[in-house]
PDB file of C-alpha atoms in Angstrom:
ATOM      1  CA  UNK A  16       0.000   0.000   0.000  1.00 74.00           C
ATOM      2  CA  UNK A  17       1.179   3.512  -0.779  1.00 88.00           C
ATOM      3  CA  UNK A  18       0.995   5.830   2.217  1.00 95.00           C
ATOM      4  CA  UNK A  19       0.776   9.609   2.079  1.00 96.00           C
ATOM      5  CA  UNK A  20       0.900  10.627   5.727  1.00 96.00           C
ATOM      6  CA  UNK A  21       3.032   7.932   7.339  1.00 97.00           C
ATOM      7  CA  UNK A  22       6.380   6.332   6.597  1.00 97.00           C
ATOM      8  CA  UNK A  23       6.587   2.546   6.896  1.00 97.00           C
ATOM      9  CA  UNK A  24       9.859   0.655   7.105  1.00 97.00           C
ATOM     10  CA  UNK A  25      10.662  -2.843   8.302  1.00 97.00           C
ATOM     11  CA  UNK A  26      13.891  -3.212  10.243  1.00 97.00           C
ATOM     12  CA  UNK A  27      14.396  -6.843  11.153  1.00 97.00           C
ATOM     13  CA  UNK A  28      11.409  -7.993  13.225  1.00 97.00           C
ATOM     14  CA  UNK A  29      10.207  -4.407  13.796  1.00 98.00           C
ATOM     15  CA  UNK A  30       7.834  -2.462  11.581  1.00 98.00           C
ATOM     16  CA  UNK A  31       8.555   1.223  12.082  1.00 98.00           C
ATOM     17  CA  UNK A  32       5.569   3.461  11.413  1.00 98.00           C
ATOM     18  CA  UNK A  33       6.386   7.175  11.471  1.00 98.00           C
ATOM     19  CA  UNK A  34       3.716   9.863  11.538  1.00 98.00           C
ATOM     20  CA  UNK A  35       4.911  12.128   8.762  1.00 97.00           C
ATOM     21  CA  UNK A  36       3.278  15.546   8.959  1.00 96.00           C
ATOM     22  CA  UNK A  37       6.140  17.356  10.716  1.00 96.00           C
ATOM     23  CA  UNK A  38       5.067  20.830   9.613  1.00 95.00           C
ATOM     24  CA  UNK A  39       1.733  20.217  11.383  1.00 95.00           C
ATOM     25  CA  UNK A  40       3.417  18.528  14.373  1.00 96.00           C
ATOM     26  CA  UNK A  41       2.054  15.232  13.038  1.00 97.00           C
ATOM     27  CA  UNK A  42      -1.506  16.259  13.857  1.00 96.00           C
ATOM     28  CA  UNK A  43      -4.101  13.593  13.191  1.00 95.00           C
ATOM     29  CA  UNK A  44      -6.236  13.773  10.112  1.00 92.00           C
ATOM     30  CA  UNK A  45      -8.746  11.045   9.405  1.00 90.00           C
ATOM     31  CA  UNK A  46      -6.620   9.881   6.475  1.00 93.00           C
ATOM     32  CA  UNK A  47      -3.527   9.592   8.684  1.00 95.00           C
ATOM     33  CA  UNK A  48      -5.419   7.590  11.301  1.00 92.00           C
ATOM     34  CA  UNK A  49      -6.785   5.253   8.636  1.00 93.00           C
ATOM     35  CA  UNK A  50      -3.280   4.743   7.260  1.00 96.00           C
ATOM     36  CA  UNK A  51      -2.027   3.868  10.745  1.00 95.00           C
ATOM     37  CA  UNK A  52      -4.716   1.217  11.145  1.00 95.00           C
ATOM     38  CA  UNK A  53      -3.996  -0.156   7.665  1.00 96.00           C
ATOM     39  CA  UNK A  54      -0.275  -0.422   8.429  1.00 96.00           C
ATOM     40  CA  UNK A  55      -1.005  -2.366  11.627  1.00 96.00           C
ATOM     41  CA  UNK A  56      -3.348  -4.695   9.766  1.00 95.00           C
ATOM     42  CA  UNK A  57      -0.743  -5.345   7.074  1.00 95.00           C
ATOM     43  CA  UNK A  58       1.875  -6.031   9.754  1.00 96.00           C
ATOM     44  CA  UNK A  59      -0.339  -8.639  11.368  1.00 96.00           C
ATOM     45  CA  UNK A  60      -0.496 -10.522   8.084  1.00 95.00           C
ATOM     46  CA  UNK A  61       3.305 -10.594   7.784  1.00 95.00           C
ATOM     47  CA  UNK A  62       4.890 -13.396   9.820  1.00 93.00           C
ATOM     48  CA  UNK A  63       8.271 -11.649   9.721  1.00 95.00           C
ATOM     49  CA  UNK A  64       6.919  -8.670  11.702  1.00 97.00           C
ATOM     50  CA  UNK A  65       6.953  -9.287  15.443  1.00 96.00           C
ATOM     51  CA  UNK A  66       6.016  -5.828  16.710  1.00 97.00           C
ATOM     52  CA  UNK A  67       5.206  -2.333  15.480  1.00 98.00           C
ATOM     53  CA  UNK A  68       6.897   0.863  16.620  1.00 98.00           C
ATOM     54  CA  UNK A  69       5.037   4.164  16.278  1.00 98.00           C
ATOM     55  CA  UNK A  70       7.010   7.404  16.294  1.00 98.00           C
ATOM     56  CA  UNK A  71       6.849  10.898  14.844  1.00 98.00           C
ATOM     57  CA  UNK A  72       8.839  12.853  12.284  1.00 97.00           C
ATOM     58  CA  UNK A  73      10.398  16.117  13.420  1.00 96.00           C
ATOM     59  CA  UNK A  74      10.088  17.594  16.896  1.00 94.00           C
ATOM     60  CA  UNK A  75       6.701  16.151  17.861  1.00 97.00           C
ATOM     61  CA  UNK A  76       5.276  12.694  18.292  1.00 98.00           C
ATOM     62  CA  UNK A  77       1.751  13.981  17.681  1.00 97.00           C
ATOM     63  CA  UNK A  78       0.164  17.261  18.763  1.00 95.00           C
ATOM     64  CA  UNK A  79      -3.384  15.914  18.537  1.00 93.00           C
ATOM     65  CA  UNK A  80      -6.178  16.192  16.020  1.00 89.00           C
ATOM     66  CA  UNK A  81      -5.920  18.578  13.095  1.00 88.00           C
ATOM     67  CA  UNK A  82      -8.028  21.356  14.632  1.00 82.00           C
ATOM     68  CA  UNK A  83      -7.650  23.588  11.588  1.00 81.00           C
ATOM     69  CA  UNK A  84      -9.404  20.999   9.451  1.00 75.00           C
ATOM     70  CA  UNK A  85     -12.058  20.256  12.059  1.00 77.00           C
ATOM     71  CA  UNK A  86     -12.756  23.927  12.649  1.00 69.00           C
ATOM     72  CA  UNK A  87     -13.013  24.785   8.948  1.00 67.00           C
ATOM     73  CA  UNK A  88     -16.665  25.390   8.180  1.00 61.00           C
ATOM     74  CA  UNK A  89     -16.250  26.199   4.504  1.00 61.00           C
ATOM     75  CA  UNK A  90     -17.870  22.899   3.489  1.00 67.00           C
ATOM     76  CA  UNK A  91     -21.232  23.991   4.850  1.00 72.00           C
ATOM     77  CA  UNK A  92     -21.338  21.402   7.640  1.00 81.00           C
ATOM     78  CA  UNK A  93     -21.919  22.327  11.248  1.00 83.00           C
ATOM     79  CA  UNK A  94     -19.172  21.702  13.781  1.00 82.00           C
ATOM     80  CA  UNK A  95     -21.244  18.896  15.291  1.00 86.00           C
ATOM     81  CA  UNK A  96     -21.533  17.262  11.877  1.00 85.00           C
ATOM     82  CA  UNK A  97     -17.797  17.555  11.243  1.00 84.00           C
ATOM     83  CA  UNK A  98     -16.984  16.063  14.639  1.00 86.00           C
ATOM     84  CA  UNK A  99     -19.420  13.224  14.011  1.00 88.00           C
ATOM     85  CA  UNK A 100     -17.649  12.451  10.745  1.00 86.00           C
ATOM     86  CA  UNK A 101     -14.209  12.591  12.359  1.00 87.00           C
ATOM     87  CA  UNK A 102     -14.395  11.109  15.841  1.00 90.00           C
ATOM     88  CA  UNK A 103     -16.040   7.682  15.307  1.00 91.00           C
ATOM     89  CA  UNK A 104     -13.616   6.631  12.541  1.00 91.00           C
ATOM     90  CA  UNK A 105     -10.716   7.985  14.616  1.00 93.00           C
ATOM     91  CA  UNK A 106     -11.877   5.877  17.533  1.00 93.00           C
ATOM     92  CA  UNK A 107     -12.129   2.823  15.297  1.00 94.00           C
ATOM     93  CA  UNK A 108      -8.554   3.356  14.099  1.00 94.00           C
ATOM     94  CA  UNK A 109      -7.344   3.690  17.694  1.00 96.00           C
ATOM     95  CA  UNK A 110      -9.228   0.534  18.681  1.00 95.00           C
ATOM     96  CA  UNK A 111      -7.615  -1.317  15.776  1.00 95.00           C
ATOM     97  CA  UNK A 112      -4.200  -0.365  17.115  1.00 95.00           C
ATOM     98  CA  UNK A 113      -5.081  -1.232  20.723  1.00 96.00           C
ATOM     99  CA  UNK A 114      -6.542  -4.637  19.844  1.00 95.00           C
ATOM    100  CA  UNK A 115      -3.792  -5.688  17.444  1.00 96.00           C
ATOM    101  CA  UNK A 116      -2.391  -9.149  18.069  1.00 95.00           C
ATOM    102  CA  UNK A 117       1.081  -7.626  17.782  1.00 97.00           C
ATOM    103  CA  UNK A 118       2.844  -5.666  20.520  1.00 98.00           C
ATOM    104  CA  UNK A 119       2.579  -1.971  19.673  1.00 98.00           C
ATOM    105  CA  UNK A 120       5.348   0.263  21.002  1.00 98.00           C
ATOM    106  CA  UNK A 121       5.247   4.048  21.100  1.00 98.00           C
ATOM    107  CA  UNK A 122       8.677   5.625  20.661  1.00 98.00           C
ATOM    108  CA  UNK A 123       7.816   9.111  21.851  1.00 98.00           C
ATOM    109  CA  UNK A 124      10.295  11.585  20.429  1.00 97.00           C
ATOM    110  CA  UNK A 125       8.699  14.898  21.375  1.00 97.00           C
ATOM    111  CA  UNK A 126       5.504  16.795  22.110  1.00 97.00           C
ATOM    112  CA  UNK A 127       2.516  14.511  22.676  1.00 98.00           C
ATOM    113  CA  UNK A 128      -0.826  16.219  23.204  1.00 97.00           C
ATOM    114  CA  UNK A 129      -4.557  15.478  23.130  1.00 96.00           C
ATOM    115  CA  UNK A 130      -5.163  12.964  20.324  1.00 96.00           C
ATOM    116  CA  UNK A 131      -1.451  12.199  20.329  1.00 97.00           C
ATOM    117  CA  UNK A 132      -1.686  11.206  23.974  1.00 98.00           C
ATOM    118  CA  UNK A 133      -4.790   9.184  23.174  1.00 98.00           C
ATOM    119  CA  UNK A 134      -2.801   7.356  20.503  1.00 97.00           C
ATOM    120  CA  UNK A 135      -0.026   6.571  22.991  1.00 98.00           C
ATOM    121  CA  UNK A 136      -2.634   5.237  25.411  1.00 98.00           C
ATOM    122  CA  UNK A 137      -3.530   2.587  22.807  1.00 97.00           C
ATOM    123  CA  UNK A 138       0.033   1.270  22.720  1.00 98.00           C
ATOM    124  CA  UNK A 139       1.300  -1.598  24.853  1.00 97.00           C
ATOM    125  CA  UNK A 140       4.713  -0.201  25.768  1.00 98.00           C
ATOM    126  CA  UNK A 141       5.981   3.368  25.739  1.00 98.00           C
ATOM    127  CA  UNK A 142       9.605   4.436  25.372  1.00 98.00           C
ATOM    128  CA  UNK A 143      10.120   8.177  25.655  1.00 98.00           C
ATOM    129  CA  UNK A 144      13.026  10.532  25.099  1.00 98.00           C
ATOM    130  CA  UNK A 145      13.824  12.782  28.067  1.00 97.00           C
ATOM    131  CA  UNK A 146      12.677  16.045  26.396  1.00 97.00           C
ATOM    132  CA  UNK A 147       9.242  14.671  25.439  1.00 98.00           C
ATOM    133  CA  UNK A 148       6.237  16.255  27.117  1.00 98.00           C
ATOM    134  CA  UNK A 149       2.732  14.892  27.510  1.00 98.00           C
ATOM    135  CA  UNK A 150      -0.593  16.636  27.953  1.00 97.00           C
ATOM    136  CA  UNK A 151      -4.299  16.311  27.318  1.00 96.00           C
ATOM    137  CA  UNK A 152      -4.782  19.936  26.195  1.00 95.00           C
ATOM    138  CA  UNK A 153      -8.450  19.595  25.173  1.00 95.00           C
ATOM    139  CA  UNK A 154      -9.562  22.011  27.900  1.00 96.00           C
ATOM    140  CA  UNK A 155      -7.312  24.726  26.476  1.00 95.00           C
ATOM    141  CA  UNK A 156      -9.579  25.022  23.434  1.00 92.00           C
ATOM    142  CA  UNK A 157     -12.945  24.250  24.990  1.00 92.00           C
ATOM    143  CA  UNK A 158     -12.894  20.657  23.765  1.00 91.00           C
ATOM    144  CA  UNK A 159     -13.516  17.262  25.303  1.00 93.00           C
ATOM    145  CA  UNK A 160     -11.482  14.103  24.735  1.00 94.00           C
ATOM    146  CA  UNK A 161     -12.964  12.267  21.771  1.00 93.00           C
ATOM    147  CA  UNK A 162     -10.401   9.550  21.113  1.00 94.00           C
ATOM    148  CA  UNK A 163     -10.768   7.593  24.330  1.00 95.00           C
ATOM    149  CA  UNK A 164      -8.694   9.769  26.634  1.00 96.00           C
ATOM    150  CA  UNK A 165     -11.292  10.070  29.386  1.00 96.00           C
ATOM    151  CA  UNK A 166     -11.507   6.273  29.548  1.00 96.00           C
ATOM    152  CA  UNK A 167      -7.941   5.122  28.970  1.00 97.00           C
ATOM    153  CA  UNK A 168      -5.974   7.851  30.761  1.00 97.00           C
ATOM    154  CA  UNK A 169      -7.416   7.202  34.269  1.00 97.00           C
ATOM    155  CA  UNK A 170      -6.823   3.485  33.793  1.00 95.00           C
ATOM    156  CA  UNK A 171      -3.199   4.093  32.889  1.00 96.00           C
ATOM    157  CA  UNK A 172      -2.158   6.777  35.386  1.00 97.00           C
ATOM    158  CA  UNK A 173      -4.957   6.919  37.948  1.00 96.00           C
ATOM    159  CA  UNK A 174      -8.027   9.101  38.307  1.00 96.00           C
ATOM    160  CA  UNK A 175      -6.467  12.030  40.158  1.00 97.00           C
ATOM    161  CA  UNK A 176      -3.542  12.477  37.777  1.00 96.00           C
ATOM    162  CA  UNK A 177      -5.829  12.050  34.770  1.00 97.00           C
ATOM    163  CA  UNK A 178      -8.224  14.725  36.027  1.00 97.00           C
ATOM    164  CA  UNK A 179      -5.323  17.089  36.673  1.00 97.00           C
ATOM    165  CA  UNK A 180      -4.003  16.723  33.129  1.00 97.00           C
ATOM    166  CA  UNK A 181      -7.454  16.935  31.574  1.00 97.00           C
ATOM    167  CA  UNK A 182      -8.746  19.893  33.566  1.00 97.00           C
ATOM    168  CA  UNK A 183      -5.622  22.066  33.642  1.00 97.00           C
ATOM    169  CA  UNK A 184      -4.613  21.483  30.026  1.00 96.00           C
ATOM    170  CA  UNK A 185      -1.000  21.493  31.176  1.00 96.00           C
ATOM    171  CA  UNK A 186       1.865  19.256  30.193  1.00 97.00           C
ATOM    172  CA  UNK A 187       4.161  17.026  32.222  1.00 97.00           C
ATOM    173  CA  UNK A 188       7.614  15.686  31.466  1.00 97.00           C
ATOM    174  CA  UNK A 189       8.459  12.221  30.244  1.00 98.00           C
ATOM    175  CA  UNK A 190      10.040  11.549  33.643  1.00 98.00           C
ATOM    176  CA  UNK A 191       6.794  12.478  35.412  1.00 97.00           C
ATOM    177  CA  UNK A 192       4.843  10.278  33.016  1.00 97.00           C
ATOM    178  CA  UNK A 193       7.191   7.399  33.791  1.00 97.00           C
ATOM    179  CA  UNK A 194       6.520   7.919  37.480  1.00 97.00           C
ATOM    180  CA  UNK A 195       2.795   7.927  36.680  1.00 96.00           C
ATOM    181  CA  UNK A 196       3.139   4.564  34.968  1.00 96.00           C
ATOM    182  CA  UNK A 197       2.472   5.302  31.300  1.00 97.00           C
ATOM    183  CA  UNK A 198       6.084   5.503  30.118  1.00 98.00           C
ATOM    184  CA  UNK A 199       7.859   2.181  30.561  1.00 96.00           C
ATOM    185  CA  UNK A 200      11.373   3.284  29.572  1.00 97.00           C
ATOM    186  CA  UNK A 201      13.079   6.677  29.559  1.00 98.00           C
ATOM    187  CA  UNK A 202      16.092   7.280  27.305  1.00 98.00           C
ATOM    188  CA  UNK A 203      18.240  10.047  25.866  1.00 98.00           C
ATOM    189  CA  UNK A 204      16.941  11.382  22.535  1.00 97.00           C
ATOM    190  CA  UNK A 205      19.871   9.918  20.632  1.00 97.00           C
ATOM    191  CA  UNK A 206      19.123   6.472  22.102  1.00 98.00           C
ATOM    192  CA  UNK A 207      15.394   6.346  21.339  1.00 98.00           C
ATOM    193  CA  UNK A 208      15.587   4.480  18.020  1.00 97.00           C
ATOM    194  CA  UNK A 209      18.106   1.944  19.276  1.00 98.00           C
ATOM    195  CA  UNK A 210      16.149   1.327  22.484  1.00 98.00           C
ATOM    196  CA  UNK A 211      12.897   0.716  20.641  1.00 98.00           C
ATOM    197  CA  UNK A 212      14.580  -1.582  18.136  1.00 98.00           C
ATOM    198  CA  UNK A 213      16.302  -3.516  20.935  1.00 98.00           C
ATOM    199  CA  UNK A 214      12.978  -4.002  22.673  1.00 98.00           C
ATOM    200  CA  UNK A 215      11.443  -5.519  19.541  1.00 98.00           C
ATOM    201  CA  UNK A 216      14.485  -7.743  19.059  1.00 97.00           C
ATOM    202  CA  UNK A 217      13.877  -9.033  22.582  1.00 96.00           C
ATOM    203  CA  UNK A 218      10.165  -9.590  21.962  1.00 97.00           C
ATOM    204  CA  UNK A 219      10.961 -11.429  18.733  1.00 96.00           C
ATOM    205  CA  UNK A 220      12.583 -14.171  20.802  1.00 95.00           C
ATOM    206  CA  UNK A 221       9.289 -14.890  22.548  1.00 95.00           C
ATOM    207  CA  UNK A 222       6.316 -16.927  21.332  1.00 95.00           C
ATOM    208  CA  UNK A 223       4.169 -14.792  19.048  1.00 93.00           C
ATOM    209  CA  UNK A 224       0.862 -16.423  20.100  1.00 93.00           C
ATOM    210  CA  UNK A 225       2.013 -16.388  23.712  1.00 94.00           C
ATOM    211  CA  UNK A 226       2.465 -12.606  23.640  1.00 95.00           C
ATOM    212  CA  UNK A 227      -0.866 -12.225  21.856  1.00 94.00           C
ATOM    213  CA  UNK A 228      -2.622 -14.183  24.599  1.00 94.00           C
ATOM    214  CA  UNK A 229      -0.927 -12.060  27.280  1.00 95.00           C
ATOM    215  CA  UNK A 230      -2.006  -8.849  25.604  1.00 95.00           C
ATOM    216  CA  UNK A 231      -5.564 -10.101  25.200  1.00 93.00           C
ATOM    217  CA  UNK A 232      -5.792 -11.212  28.833  1.00 94.00           C
ATOM    218  CA  UNK A 233      -4.478  -7.960  30.291  1.00 94.00           C
ATOM    219  CA  UNK A 234      -6.863  -5.899  28.176  1.00 91.00           C
ATOM    220  CA  UNK A 235      -9.866  -8.084  28.989  1.00 91.00           C
ATOM    221  CA  UNK A 236      -9.058  -7.942  32.694  1.00 90.00           C
ATOM    222  CA  UNK A 237      -9.573  -4.175  32.724  1.00 88.00           C
ATOM    223  CA  UNK A 238     -13.292  -4.732  32.166  1.00 87.00           C
ATOM    224  CA  UNK A 239     -13.693  -7.922  34.196  1.00 89.00           C
ATOM    225  CA  UNK A 240     -14.177  -8.882  37.804  1.00 92.00           C
ATOM    226  CA  UNK A 241     -11.390 -10.806  39.498  1.00 93.00           C
ATOM    227  CA  UNK A 242     -13.416 -13.998  39.189  1.00 94.00           C
ATOM    228  CA  UNK A 243     -14.020 -13.547  35.472  1.00 94.00           C
ATOM    229  CA  UNK A 244     -10.420 -12.525  34.826  1.00 93.00           C
ATOM    230  CA  UNK A 245      -9.058 -15.608  36.556  1.00 94.00           C
ATOM    231  CA  UNK A 246     -11.401 -17.828  34.581  1.00 95.00           C
ATOM    232  CA  UNK A 247     -10.344 -16.183  31.334  1.00 94.00           C
ATOM    233  CA  UNK A 248      -6.716 -16.755  32.255  1.00 94.00           C
ATOM    234  CA  UNK A 249      -7.293 -20.470  32.759  1.00 95.00           C
ATOM    235  CA  UNK A 250      -9.238 -20.715  29.504  1.00 94.00           C
ATOM    236  CA  UNK A 251      -6.406 -19.012  27.623  1.00 93.00           C
ATOM    237  CA  UNK A 252      -3.869 -21.319  29.221  1.00 92.00           C
ATOM    238  CA  UNK A 253      -5.907 -24.353  28.181  1.00 94.00           C
ATOM    239  CA  UNK A 254      -5.982 -23.126  24.581  1.00 93.00           C
ATOM    240  CA  UNK A 255      -2.297 -22.193  24.561  1.00 92.00           C
ATOM    241  CA  UNK A 256      -1.400 -25.602  26.031  1.00 90.00           C
ATOM    242  CA  UNK A 257      -2.299 -27.099  22.642  1.00 91.00           C
ATOM    243  CA  UNK A 258       0.359 -25.028  20.869  1.00 91.00           C
ATOM    244  CA  UNK A 259       3.781 -26.168  19.717  1.00 93.00           C
ATOM    245  CA  UNK A 260       5.389 -23.211  21.464  1.00 93.00           C
ATOM    246  CA  UNK A 261       4.508 -24.253  24.996  1.00 92.00           C
ATOM    247  CA  UNK A 262       5.863 -27.743  24.290  1.00 92.00           C
ATOM    248  CA  UNK A 263       9.069 -26.225  22.915  1.00 91.00           C
ATOM    249  CA  UNK A 264       9.372 -23.845  25.854  1.00 92.00           C
ATOM    250  CA  UNK A 265       9.124 -26.613  28.418  1.00 93.00           C
ATOM    251  CA  UNK A 266      11.550 -28.781  26.465  1.00 94.00           C
ATOM    252  CA  UNK A 267      14.044 -25.904  26.309  1.00 93.00           C
ATOM    253  CA  UNK A 268      13.737 -25.406  30.064  1.00 94.00           C
ATOM    254  CA  UNK A 269      14.311 -29.089  30.680  1.00 95.00           C
ATOM    255  CA  UNK A 270      17.281 -29.229  28.310  1.00 96.00           C
ATOM    256  CA  UNK A 271      18.731 -25.914  29.563  1.00 95.00           C
ATOM    257  CA  UNK A 272      18.782 -24.281  26.141  1.00 94.00           C
ATOM    258  CA  UNK A 273      17.177 -21.320  24.404  1.00 93.00           C
ATOM    259  CA  UNK A 274      13.705 -22.039  22.969  1.00 93.00           C
ATOM    260  CA  UNK A 275      13.183 -22.060  19.213  1.00 91.00           C
ATOM    261  CA  UNK A 276       9.537 -21.124  18.892  1.00 90.00           C
ATOM    262  CA  UNK A 277       7.590 -21.990  15.745  1.00 89.00           C
ATOM    263  CA  UNK A 278       4.804 -19.500  16.567  1.00 79.00           C
ATOM    264  CA  UNK A 279       2.153 -22.189  16.305  1.00 78.00           C
TER     265      UNK A 279
END
């Protein structure tokens, strides 16, 4: 597929997907979001891709939705109509990223606001460069989160911190976001690419279906009672027990060698 708003490059087991609207701080248009979802879907169909890394071109990861396009009323539509055309498909694209069978890693290189933060919230692991800053920012322009921020942000960093970010419209540092629990690794800017690639290289040594089950279980547990979550875990283990990978993993443990997973 030819992409207009993202750059896609495979480096070993990692598919690098770069938001490529640097002049607009990689702000999200509907077309860009659809391209992101399409790239993830294509990666899932490629057995050589073990994880996807999302990052941004230029000085921002993503500064949010393209407010200039949303606010442009020259097409004759009301603002409510334009938002209704934009937000549901954006949410579907975000859901496609969040529910991917592959690990999705955000390599946050710079400013990450509003819809950009909502995009990061859909990723499984977040590596951030020290200078990166995070914020919700919707309140600064009289807006509400429309890409899942009010739901996902409290679950990731807690209700009080989420309310503070949402209501003040301020930003916090990557270090503060690591303390809050969203950022999983903090690196120097010059080390961001290498750190993200190294993480995927590590994940590539694991069982692909095993990681997919783990991701599915953790996500499902957010909406389940303890009883239901434990039952789901046992059901997943019963299904995974039929795979070649669990047999290989146990054999490798017994033989004191590194597993060679077949991803089946």
